[in-house]
Short mmCIF file of C-alpha atoms in Angstrom, two decimals:
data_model
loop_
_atom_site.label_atom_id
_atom_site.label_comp_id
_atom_site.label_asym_id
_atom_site.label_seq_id
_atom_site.Cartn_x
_atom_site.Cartn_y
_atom_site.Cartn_z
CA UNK W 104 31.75 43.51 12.67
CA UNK W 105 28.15 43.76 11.98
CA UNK W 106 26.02 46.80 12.98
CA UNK W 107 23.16 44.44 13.89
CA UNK W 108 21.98 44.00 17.26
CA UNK W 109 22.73 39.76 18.05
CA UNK W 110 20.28 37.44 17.79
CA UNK W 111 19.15 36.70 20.88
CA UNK W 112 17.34 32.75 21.91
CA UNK W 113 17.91 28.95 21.81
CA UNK W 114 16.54 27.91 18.31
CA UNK W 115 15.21 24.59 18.23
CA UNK W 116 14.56 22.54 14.88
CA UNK W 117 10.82 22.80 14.31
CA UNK W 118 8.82 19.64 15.13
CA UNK W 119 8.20 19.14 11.37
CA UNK W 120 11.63 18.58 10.12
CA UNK W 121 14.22 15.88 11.50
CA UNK W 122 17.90 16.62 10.91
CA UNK W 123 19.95 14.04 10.32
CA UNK W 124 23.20 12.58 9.01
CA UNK W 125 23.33 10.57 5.47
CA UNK W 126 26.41 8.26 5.36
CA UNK W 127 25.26 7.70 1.21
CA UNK W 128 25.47 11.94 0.79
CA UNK W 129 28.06 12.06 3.64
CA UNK W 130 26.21 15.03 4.78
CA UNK W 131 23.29 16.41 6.99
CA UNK W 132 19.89 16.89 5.78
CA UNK W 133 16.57 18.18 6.70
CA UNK W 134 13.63 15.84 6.22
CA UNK W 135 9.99 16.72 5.94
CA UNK W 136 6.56 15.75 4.77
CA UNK W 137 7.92 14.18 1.42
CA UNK W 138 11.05 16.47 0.99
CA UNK W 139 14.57 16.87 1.88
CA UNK W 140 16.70 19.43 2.05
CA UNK W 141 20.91 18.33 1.64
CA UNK W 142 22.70 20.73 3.38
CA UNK W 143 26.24 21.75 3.30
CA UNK W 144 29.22 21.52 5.85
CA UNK W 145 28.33 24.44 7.20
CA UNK W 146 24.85 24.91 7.70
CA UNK W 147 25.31 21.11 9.24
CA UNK W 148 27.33 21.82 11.76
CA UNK W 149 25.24 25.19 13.35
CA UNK W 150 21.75 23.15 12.80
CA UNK W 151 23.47 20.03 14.46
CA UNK W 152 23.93 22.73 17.46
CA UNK W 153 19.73 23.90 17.02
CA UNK W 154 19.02 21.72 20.40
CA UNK W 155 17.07 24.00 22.25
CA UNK W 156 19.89 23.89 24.91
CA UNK W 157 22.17 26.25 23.70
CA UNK W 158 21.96 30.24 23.01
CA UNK W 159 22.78 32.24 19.63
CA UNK W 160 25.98 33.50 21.46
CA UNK W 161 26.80 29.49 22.53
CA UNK W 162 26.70 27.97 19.28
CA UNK W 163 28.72 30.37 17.51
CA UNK W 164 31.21 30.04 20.35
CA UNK W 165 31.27 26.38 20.21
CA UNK W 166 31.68 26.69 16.19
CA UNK W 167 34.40 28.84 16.27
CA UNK W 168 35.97 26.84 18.84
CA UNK W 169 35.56 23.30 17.38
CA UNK W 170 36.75 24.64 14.09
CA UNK W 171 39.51 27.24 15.94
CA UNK W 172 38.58 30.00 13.89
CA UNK W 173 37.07 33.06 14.55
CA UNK W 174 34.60 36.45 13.54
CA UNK W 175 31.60 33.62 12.89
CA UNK W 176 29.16 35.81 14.03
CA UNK W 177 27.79 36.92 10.73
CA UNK W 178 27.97 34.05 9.36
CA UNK W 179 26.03 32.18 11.48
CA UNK W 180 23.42 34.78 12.53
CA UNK W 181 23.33 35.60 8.59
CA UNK W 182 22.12 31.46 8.06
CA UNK W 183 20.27 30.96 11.38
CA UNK W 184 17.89 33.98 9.72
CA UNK W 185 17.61 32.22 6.71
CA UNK W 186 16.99 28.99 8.33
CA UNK W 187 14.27 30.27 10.25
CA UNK W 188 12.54 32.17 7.48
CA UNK W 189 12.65 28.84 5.98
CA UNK W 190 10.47 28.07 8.78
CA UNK W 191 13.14 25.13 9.80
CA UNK W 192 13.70 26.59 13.24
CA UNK W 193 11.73 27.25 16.69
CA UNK W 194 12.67 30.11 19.13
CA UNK W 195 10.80 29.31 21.98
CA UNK W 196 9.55 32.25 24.10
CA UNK W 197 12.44 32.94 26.79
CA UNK S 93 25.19 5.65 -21.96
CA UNK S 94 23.71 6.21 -18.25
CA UNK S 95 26.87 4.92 -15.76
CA UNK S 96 26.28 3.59 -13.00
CA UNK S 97 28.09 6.34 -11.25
CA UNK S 98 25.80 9.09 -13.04
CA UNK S 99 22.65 7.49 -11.49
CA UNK S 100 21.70 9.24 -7.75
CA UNK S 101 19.84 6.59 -4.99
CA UNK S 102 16.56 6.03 -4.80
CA UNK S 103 15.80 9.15 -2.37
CA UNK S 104 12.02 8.17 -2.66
CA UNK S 105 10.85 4.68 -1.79
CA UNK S 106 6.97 4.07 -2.19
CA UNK S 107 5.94 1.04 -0.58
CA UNK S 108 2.38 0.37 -2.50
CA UNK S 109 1.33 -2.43 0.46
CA UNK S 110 -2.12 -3.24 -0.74
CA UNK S 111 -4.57 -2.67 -3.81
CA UNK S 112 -7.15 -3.40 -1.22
CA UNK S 113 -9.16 -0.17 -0.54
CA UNK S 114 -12.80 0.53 1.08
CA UNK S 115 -13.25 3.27 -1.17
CA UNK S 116 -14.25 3.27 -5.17
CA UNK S 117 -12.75 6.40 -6.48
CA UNK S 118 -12.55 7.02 -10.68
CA UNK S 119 -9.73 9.21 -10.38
CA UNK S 120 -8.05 6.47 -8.91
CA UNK S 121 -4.13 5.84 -10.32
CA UNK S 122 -3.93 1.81 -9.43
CA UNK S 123 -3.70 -0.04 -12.45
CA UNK S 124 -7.40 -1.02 -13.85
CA UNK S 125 -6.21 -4.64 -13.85
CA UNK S 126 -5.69 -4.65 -9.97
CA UNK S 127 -8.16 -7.35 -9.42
CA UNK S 128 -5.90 -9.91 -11.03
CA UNK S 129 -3.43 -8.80 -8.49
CA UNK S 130 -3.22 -10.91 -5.33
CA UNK S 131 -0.21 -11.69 -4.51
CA UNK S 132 0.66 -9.22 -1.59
CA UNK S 133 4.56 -9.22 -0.18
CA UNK S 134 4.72 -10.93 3.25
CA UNK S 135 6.13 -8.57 5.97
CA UNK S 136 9.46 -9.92 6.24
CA UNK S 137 9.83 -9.41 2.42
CA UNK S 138 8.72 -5.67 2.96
CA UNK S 139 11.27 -4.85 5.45
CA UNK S 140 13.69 -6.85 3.35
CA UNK S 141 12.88 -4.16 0.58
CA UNK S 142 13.29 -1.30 3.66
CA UNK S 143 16.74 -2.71 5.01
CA UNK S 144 18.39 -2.88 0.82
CA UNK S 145 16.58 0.69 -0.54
CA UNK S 146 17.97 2.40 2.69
CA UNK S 147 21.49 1.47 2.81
CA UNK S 148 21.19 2.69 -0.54
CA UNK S 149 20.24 5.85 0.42
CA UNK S 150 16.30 6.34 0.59
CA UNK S 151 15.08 8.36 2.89
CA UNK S 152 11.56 9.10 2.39
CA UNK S 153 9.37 5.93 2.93
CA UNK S 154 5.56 6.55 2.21
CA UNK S 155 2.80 3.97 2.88
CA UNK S 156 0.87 3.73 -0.05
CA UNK S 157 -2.26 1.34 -1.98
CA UNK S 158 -4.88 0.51 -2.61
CA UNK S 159 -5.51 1.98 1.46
CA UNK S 160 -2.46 0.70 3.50
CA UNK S 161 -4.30 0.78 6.79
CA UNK S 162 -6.02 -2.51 5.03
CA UNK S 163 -2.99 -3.91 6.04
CA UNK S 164 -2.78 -5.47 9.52
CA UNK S 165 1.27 -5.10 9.63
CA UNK S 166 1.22 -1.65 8.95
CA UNK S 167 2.33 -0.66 12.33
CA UNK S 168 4.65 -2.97 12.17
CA UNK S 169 6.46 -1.89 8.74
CA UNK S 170 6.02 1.64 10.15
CA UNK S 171 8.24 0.74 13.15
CA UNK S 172 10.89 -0.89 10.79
CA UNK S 173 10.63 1.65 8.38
CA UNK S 174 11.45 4.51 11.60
CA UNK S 175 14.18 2.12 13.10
CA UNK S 176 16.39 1.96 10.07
CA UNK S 177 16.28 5.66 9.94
CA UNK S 178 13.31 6.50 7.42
CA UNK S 179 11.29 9.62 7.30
CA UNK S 180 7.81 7.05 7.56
CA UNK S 181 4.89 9.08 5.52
CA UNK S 182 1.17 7.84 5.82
CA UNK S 183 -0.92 7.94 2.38
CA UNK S 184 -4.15 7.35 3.34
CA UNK S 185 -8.08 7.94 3.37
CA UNK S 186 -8.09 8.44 6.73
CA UNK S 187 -11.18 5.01 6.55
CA UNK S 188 -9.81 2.52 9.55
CA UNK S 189 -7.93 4.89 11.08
CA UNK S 190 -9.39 5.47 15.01
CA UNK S 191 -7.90 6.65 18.22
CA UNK S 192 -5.68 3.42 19.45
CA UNK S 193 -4.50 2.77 15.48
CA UNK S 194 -3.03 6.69 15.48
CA UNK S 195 -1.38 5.98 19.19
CA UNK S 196 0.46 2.94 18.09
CA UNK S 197 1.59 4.48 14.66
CA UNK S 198 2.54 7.41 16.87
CA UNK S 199 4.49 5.13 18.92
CA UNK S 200 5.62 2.82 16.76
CA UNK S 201 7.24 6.50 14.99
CA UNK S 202 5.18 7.69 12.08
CA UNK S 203 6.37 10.83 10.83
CA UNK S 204 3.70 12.17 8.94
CA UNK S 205 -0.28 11.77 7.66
CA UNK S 206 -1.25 13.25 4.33
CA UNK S 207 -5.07 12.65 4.18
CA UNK S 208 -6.62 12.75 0.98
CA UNK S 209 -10.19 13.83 0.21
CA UNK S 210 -11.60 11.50 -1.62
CA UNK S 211 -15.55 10.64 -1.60
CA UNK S 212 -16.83 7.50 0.03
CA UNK S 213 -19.54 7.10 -1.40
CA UNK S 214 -20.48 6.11 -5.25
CA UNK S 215 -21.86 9.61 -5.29
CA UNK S 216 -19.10 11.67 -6.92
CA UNK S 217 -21.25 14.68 -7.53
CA UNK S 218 -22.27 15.37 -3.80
CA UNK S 219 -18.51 15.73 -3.23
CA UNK S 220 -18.53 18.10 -0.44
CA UNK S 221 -22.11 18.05 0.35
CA UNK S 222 -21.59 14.16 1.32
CA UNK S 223 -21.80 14.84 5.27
CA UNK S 224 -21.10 11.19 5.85
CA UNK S 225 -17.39 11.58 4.31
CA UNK S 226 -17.33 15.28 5.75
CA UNK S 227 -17.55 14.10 8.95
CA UNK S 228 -15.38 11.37 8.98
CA UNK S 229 -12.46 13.55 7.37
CA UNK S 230 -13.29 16.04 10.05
CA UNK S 231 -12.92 13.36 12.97
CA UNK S 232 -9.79 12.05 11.24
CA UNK S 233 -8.13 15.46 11.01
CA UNK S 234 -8.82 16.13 14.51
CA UNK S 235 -6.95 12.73 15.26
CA UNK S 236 -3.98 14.13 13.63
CA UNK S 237 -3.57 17.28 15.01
CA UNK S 238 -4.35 16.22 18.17
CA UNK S 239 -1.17 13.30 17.89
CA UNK S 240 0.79 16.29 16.59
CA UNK S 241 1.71 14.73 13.38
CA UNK S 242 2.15 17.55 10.33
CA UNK S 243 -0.37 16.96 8.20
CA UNK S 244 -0.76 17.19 4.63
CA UNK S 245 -4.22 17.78 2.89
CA UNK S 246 -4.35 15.90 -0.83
CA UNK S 247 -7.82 16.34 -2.84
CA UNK S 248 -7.73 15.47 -6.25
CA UNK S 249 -9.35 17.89 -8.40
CA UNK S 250 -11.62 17.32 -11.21
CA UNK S 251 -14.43 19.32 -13.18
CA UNK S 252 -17.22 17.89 -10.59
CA UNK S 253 -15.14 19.39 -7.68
CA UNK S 254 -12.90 22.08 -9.21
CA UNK S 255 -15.64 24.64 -8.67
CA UNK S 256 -15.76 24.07 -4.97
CA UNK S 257 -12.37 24.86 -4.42
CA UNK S 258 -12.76 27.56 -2.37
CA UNK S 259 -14.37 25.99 -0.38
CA UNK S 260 -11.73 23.00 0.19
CA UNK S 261 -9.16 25.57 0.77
CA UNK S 262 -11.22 27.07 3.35
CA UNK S 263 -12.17 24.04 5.04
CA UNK S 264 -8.08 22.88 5.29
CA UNK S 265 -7.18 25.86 7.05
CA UNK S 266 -9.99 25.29 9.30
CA UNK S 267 -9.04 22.10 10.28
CA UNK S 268 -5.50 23.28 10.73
CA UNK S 269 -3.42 21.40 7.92
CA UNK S 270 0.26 22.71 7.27
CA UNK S 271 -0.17 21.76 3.86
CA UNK S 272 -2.81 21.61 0.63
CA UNK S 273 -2.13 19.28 -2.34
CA UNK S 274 -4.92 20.35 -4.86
CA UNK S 275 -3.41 17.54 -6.71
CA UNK S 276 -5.08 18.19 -10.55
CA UNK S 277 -6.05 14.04 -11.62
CA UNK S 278 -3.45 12.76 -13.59
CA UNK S 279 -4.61 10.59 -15.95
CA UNK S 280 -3.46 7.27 -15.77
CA UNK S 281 -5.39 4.23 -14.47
CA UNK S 282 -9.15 4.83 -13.71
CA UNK S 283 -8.69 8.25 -14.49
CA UNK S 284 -7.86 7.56 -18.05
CA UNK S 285 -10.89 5.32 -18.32
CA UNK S 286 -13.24 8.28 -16.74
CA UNK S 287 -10.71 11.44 -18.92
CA UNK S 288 -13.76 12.36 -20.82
CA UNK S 289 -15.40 12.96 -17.35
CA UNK S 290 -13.33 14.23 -15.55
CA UNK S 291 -10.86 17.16 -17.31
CA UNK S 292 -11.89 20.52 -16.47
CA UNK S 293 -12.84 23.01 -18.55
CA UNK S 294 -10.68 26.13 -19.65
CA UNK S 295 -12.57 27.96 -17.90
CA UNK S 296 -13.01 26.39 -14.72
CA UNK S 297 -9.28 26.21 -14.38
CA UNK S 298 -9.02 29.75 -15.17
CA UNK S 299 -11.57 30.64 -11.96
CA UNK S 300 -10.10 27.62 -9.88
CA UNK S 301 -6.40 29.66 -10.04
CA UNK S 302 -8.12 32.86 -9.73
CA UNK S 303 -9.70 31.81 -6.70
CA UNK S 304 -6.67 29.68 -5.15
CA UNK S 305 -4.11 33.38 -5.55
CA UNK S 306 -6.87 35.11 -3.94
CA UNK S 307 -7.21 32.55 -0.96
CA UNK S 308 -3.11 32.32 -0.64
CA UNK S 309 -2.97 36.08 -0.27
CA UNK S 310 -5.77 35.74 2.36
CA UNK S 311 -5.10 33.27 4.55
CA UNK S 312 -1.26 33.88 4.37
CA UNK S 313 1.09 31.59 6.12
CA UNK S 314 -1.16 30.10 7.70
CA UNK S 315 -1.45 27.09 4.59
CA UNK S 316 0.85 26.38 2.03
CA UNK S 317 -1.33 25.85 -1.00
CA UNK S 318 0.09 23.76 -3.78
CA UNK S 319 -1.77 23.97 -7.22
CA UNK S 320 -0.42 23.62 -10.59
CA UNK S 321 -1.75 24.02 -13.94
CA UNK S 322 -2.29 20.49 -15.60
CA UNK S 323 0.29 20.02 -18.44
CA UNK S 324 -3.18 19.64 -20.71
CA UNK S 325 -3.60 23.24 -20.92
CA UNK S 326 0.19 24.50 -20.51
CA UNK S 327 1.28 23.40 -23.46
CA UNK S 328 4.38 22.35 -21.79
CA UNK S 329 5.55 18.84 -20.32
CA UNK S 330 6.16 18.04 -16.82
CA UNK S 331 9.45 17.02 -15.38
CA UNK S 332 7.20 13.98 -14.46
CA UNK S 333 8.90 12.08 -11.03
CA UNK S 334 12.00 14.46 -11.24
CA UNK S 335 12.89 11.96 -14.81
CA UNK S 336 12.60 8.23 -14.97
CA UNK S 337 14.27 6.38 -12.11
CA UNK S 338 15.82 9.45 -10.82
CA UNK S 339 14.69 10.03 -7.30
CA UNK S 340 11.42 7.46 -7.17
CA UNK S 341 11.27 3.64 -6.81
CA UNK S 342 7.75 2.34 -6.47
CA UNK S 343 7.54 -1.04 -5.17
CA UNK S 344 3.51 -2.93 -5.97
CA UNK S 345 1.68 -4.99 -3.58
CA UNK S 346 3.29 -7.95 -5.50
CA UNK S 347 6.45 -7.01 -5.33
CA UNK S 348 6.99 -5.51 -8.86
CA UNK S 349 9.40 -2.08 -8.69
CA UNK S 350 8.31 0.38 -10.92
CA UNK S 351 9.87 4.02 -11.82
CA UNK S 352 6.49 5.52 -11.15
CA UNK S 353 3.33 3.72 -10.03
CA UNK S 354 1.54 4.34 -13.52
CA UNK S 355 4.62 2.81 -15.92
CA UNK S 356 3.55 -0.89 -14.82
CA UNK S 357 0.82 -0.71 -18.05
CA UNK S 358 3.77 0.44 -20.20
CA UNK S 359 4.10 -2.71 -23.01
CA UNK S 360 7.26 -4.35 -23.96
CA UNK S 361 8.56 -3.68 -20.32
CA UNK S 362 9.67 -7.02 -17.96
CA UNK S 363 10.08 -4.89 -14.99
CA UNK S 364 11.42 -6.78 -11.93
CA UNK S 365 10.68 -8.32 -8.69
CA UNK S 366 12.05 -7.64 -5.54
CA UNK S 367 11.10 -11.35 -4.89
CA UNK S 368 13.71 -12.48 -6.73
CA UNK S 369 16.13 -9.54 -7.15
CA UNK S 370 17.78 -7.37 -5.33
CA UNK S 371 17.12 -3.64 -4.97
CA UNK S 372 20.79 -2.57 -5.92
CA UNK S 373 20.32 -5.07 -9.40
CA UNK S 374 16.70 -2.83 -9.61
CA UNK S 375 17.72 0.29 -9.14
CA UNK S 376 21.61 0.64 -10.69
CA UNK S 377 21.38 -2.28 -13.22
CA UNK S 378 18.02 -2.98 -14.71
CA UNK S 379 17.27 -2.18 -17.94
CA UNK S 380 13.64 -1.56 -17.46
CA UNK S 381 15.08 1.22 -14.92
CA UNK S 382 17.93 2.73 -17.33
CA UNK S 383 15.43 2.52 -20.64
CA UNK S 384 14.85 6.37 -20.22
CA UNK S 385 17.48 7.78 -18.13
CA UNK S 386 19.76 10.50 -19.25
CA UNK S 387 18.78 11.90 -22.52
CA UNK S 388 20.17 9.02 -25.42
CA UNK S 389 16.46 7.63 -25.76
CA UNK S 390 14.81 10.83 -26.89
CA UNK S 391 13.34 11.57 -29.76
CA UNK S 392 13.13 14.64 -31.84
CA UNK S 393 11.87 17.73 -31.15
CA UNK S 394 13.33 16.74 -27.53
CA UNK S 395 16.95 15.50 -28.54
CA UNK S 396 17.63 19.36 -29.85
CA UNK S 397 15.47 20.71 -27.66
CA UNK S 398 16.82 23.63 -25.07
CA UNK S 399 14.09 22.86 -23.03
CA UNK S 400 15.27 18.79 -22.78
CA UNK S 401 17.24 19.23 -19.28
CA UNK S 402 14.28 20.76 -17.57
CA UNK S 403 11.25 18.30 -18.59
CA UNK S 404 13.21 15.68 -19.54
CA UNK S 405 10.70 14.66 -22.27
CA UNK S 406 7.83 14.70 -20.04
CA UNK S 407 5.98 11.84 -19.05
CA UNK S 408 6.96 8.11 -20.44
CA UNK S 409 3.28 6.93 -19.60
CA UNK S 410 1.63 10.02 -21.35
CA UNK S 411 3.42 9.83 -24.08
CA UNK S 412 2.12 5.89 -24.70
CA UNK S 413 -1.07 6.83 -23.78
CA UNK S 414 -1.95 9.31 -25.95
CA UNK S 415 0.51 8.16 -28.99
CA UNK S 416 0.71 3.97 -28.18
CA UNK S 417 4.84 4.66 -28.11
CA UNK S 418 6.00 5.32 -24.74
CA UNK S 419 9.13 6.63 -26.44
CA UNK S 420 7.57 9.54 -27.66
CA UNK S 421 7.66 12.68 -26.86
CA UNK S 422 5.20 13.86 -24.77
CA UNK S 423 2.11 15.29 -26.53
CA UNK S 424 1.28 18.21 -23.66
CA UNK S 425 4.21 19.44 -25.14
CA UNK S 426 3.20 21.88 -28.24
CA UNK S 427 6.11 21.26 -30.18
CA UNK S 428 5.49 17.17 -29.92
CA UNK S 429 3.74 16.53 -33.59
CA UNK S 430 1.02 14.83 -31.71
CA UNK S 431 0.23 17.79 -29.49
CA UNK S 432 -3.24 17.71 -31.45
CA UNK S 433 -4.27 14.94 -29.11
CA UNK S 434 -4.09 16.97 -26.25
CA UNK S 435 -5.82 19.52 -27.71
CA UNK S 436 -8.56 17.68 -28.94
CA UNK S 437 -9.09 16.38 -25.49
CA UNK S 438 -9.11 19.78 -23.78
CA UNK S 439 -11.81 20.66 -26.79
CA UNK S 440 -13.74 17.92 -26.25
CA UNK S 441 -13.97 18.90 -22.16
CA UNK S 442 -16.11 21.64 -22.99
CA UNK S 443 -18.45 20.30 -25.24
CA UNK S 444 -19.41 17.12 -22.96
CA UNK S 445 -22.23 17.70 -20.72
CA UNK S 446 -21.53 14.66 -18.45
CA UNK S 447 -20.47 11.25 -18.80
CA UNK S 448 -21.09 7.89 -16.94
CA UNK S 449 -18.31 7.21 -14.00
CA UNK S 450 -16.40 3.90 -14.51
CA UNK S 451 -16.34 3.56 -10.36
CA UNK S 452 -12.62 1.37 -9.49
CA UNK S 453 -14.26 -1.64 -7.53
CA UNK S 454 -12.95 -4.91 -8.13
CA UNK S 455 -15.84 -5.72 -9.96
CA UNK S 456 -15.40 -3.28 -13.10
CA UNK S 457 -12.00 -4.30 -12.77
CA UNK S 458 -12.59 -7.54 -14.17
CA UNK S 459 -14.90 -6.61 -16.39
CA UNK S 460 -12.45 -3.85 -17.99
CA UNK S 461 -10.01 -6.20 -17.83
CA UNK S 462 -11.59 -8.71 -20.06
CA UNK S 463 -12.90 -5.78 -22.26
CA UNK S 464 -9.34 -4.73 -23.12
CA UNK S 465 -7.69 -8.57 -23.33
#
């Protein structure tokens, strides 16, 4: 378990970029002003669940659910950081 | 040999719609020739090209010319362009493009505007001091921002604006872009006709990146900056369009698909016609398309070159204009025996005081057209 305190928020993709899935690359990217960004299973699946609607704590419980594993915590918070350093996701003020 | 299975889609599809433009620029890329040029696509034949580059994987569409608000179907394409599943990017001037036009691209689901700076006027040197072109960008930006579409700022730089860039940089985080292209001029097209003219000096490239890291550091995130150091004075090639028919397929207002939007001057090249083939025959089978992919075609020093998977050679049109053999390797690079070339242009840039503009109009188009036949 990580010593971190959780992420707390809804993330949102940012307005600029458009997720979306590529039946050619049978996989989820991230478009943008003249750029894309393939992703992998992974980071697919938690930016697929970057609606706006759902919490930090939600998606990793629907993750770990959908997949039926478990201890995803780090794993997700450890992307969603990267993701949003990026500058790929919102957090809209609670 | 390149196999088919080797060669990724065309991520990139550049739909030039129109050579028609309101605006005369000499750094302009289009093909000097472009007044013989009339034969425009129809729109059905346009989203024809859409419907066969998507399913085979493009994602990035950009509206391109020539100015493609010229054409009256733009909205149109736009919307065909978003409903097959495109990210739908807007190359313009920003000239013809008013309140109700930016609703219905809005609408009709336009993803992004990049907005170049070029001049309007015939008066290159009053670049920035042109208020007539100021003002217009101004009002155009405004438009953007205020339909919430990301926008990208492109000015090409040259040695009659490189000295203002500053300035430029300080006037796109003003106006709130996301983005700055200080796109150097490549020269192909009317820039090659107007090189002479318009390559910097040493030593206005030297202050222009001194300038641009001090601007990054202060205006932070607030603009991503993009400037690179022409291949000219590096020494080194590009890896020009991510390597022939990698990633990019440009398609011309007549219909002719290209690698890049310069190789159509390239001689001893039938490149095809989405008129009468199709974009899967283009893209996976042509030969014009799979002359320089992979690394077979190069030359030495490339062929036992380390360097050869990261430039790829450089660039094809480059390499014909400066040597007449598009096969060649590329002369910005300084271990290509014609690197001299390059140098002697870079020379040259700081001895000439100032040459005569060759404006792109359709006019000097003939005329250089006939001077060169």
């Amino acid at each position: 378990m990580s010593d971190r305190a959780p992420m707390i928020g809804y993330p949102n993709i940012q307005k600029m970029y458009r997720l979306q899935w590529e039946d050619v690359q049978q996989s989820y990217v991230l478009l943008f002003p003249e750029g894309m960004v393939k992703l992998n299973q992974s980071a697919g699946e938690i930016l697929k669940r970057c609606t706006g609607k759902l919490s930090v704590i939600e998606i990793i419980a629907d993750l770990e659910s959908t997949f039926a594993v478990s201890n995803l915590a780090d794993d997700v918070e450890g992307f969603l950081a990267y993701a949003t350093q990026s500058g790929w996701l919102h957090w809209p003020e609670q | 040999m390149t196999t088919v299975q080797s060669i990724t889609p065309p991520f990139w599809l550049l739909a030039e719609l129109t050579y028609a433009c309101p605006l005369h620029c000499a750094f302009c890329s289009n093909p000097v020739d472009f007044a013989q040029l009339s034969n425009e696509l129809s729109t059905q034949q346009w989203v024809g090209v859409f419907e066969q580059a998507r399913a085979l994987g493009s994602v990035q569409l950009g509206f391109s010319g020539g100015e493609p608000l010229m054409r009256k179907d733009l909205d149109e394409l736009v919307g065909e362009g978003h409903r097959l599943g495109y990210y739908t990017n807007l190359i313009t001037s920003g000239i013809g493009l008013n309140e109700q036009r930016i609703k219905t691209l809005k609408d009709q689901g336009l993803d992004h505007i990049q907005l170049s700076f070029q001049d309007s006027t015939r008066e290159i040197n009053d670049f920035l001091s042109s208020t007539k072109t100021f003002d217009l960008k101004r009002r155009v930006a405004d438009l953007i921002k205020a339909n919430e579409f990301p926008m990208v700022l492109n000015c090409v730089i040259h040695r009659l604006n490189i000295d203002h860039i500053g300035t430029i940089i300080d006037m796109a985080v003003e106006i709130g872009a996301e983005f700055l292209e200080l796109a150097n001029t490549q020269y192909y097209g009317w820039a090659y006709l107007n090189r002479t003219a318009l390559i910097p000096t040493r030593e206005q490239l030297r202050h222009a990146d001194d300038v641009v890291r001090q601007r990054r550091e202060q205006h932070g995130d607030r603009i991503k900056i993009i400037f690179v150091i022409p291949d000219y004075f590096e020494g080194r090639p590009k890896r020009c369009m991510n390597g022939w028919a990698s990633t990019f397929l440009s398609i011309s207002p007549d219909g002719t698909a290209l690698p890049c939007q310069a190789a159509k001057m390239l001689p001893g090249f039938d490149f095809p016609n989405v008129r009468d083939t199709s974009i899967q025959d283009i893209w996976y089978r042509n030969p014009a398309m799979n002359r320089y992919r992979g690394d077979s075609w190069m030359p030495e020093p490339c062929r036992s070159c380390p360097e050869k998977s990261v430039d790829l050679g450089g660039c094809r049109c480059q390499a014909f204009l400066l040597t007449g053999d598009s096969s060649a390797t590329d002369p910005a690079c300084n271990k290509s025996p014609d690197h001299h070339r390059v140098v002697s242009v870079v020379k040259a840039a700081s001895e000439v005081q100032s040459k005569p503009l060759i404006f792109r109009s359709p006019e000097n188009s003939r005329l250089q057209t006939i001077a060169r036949s």
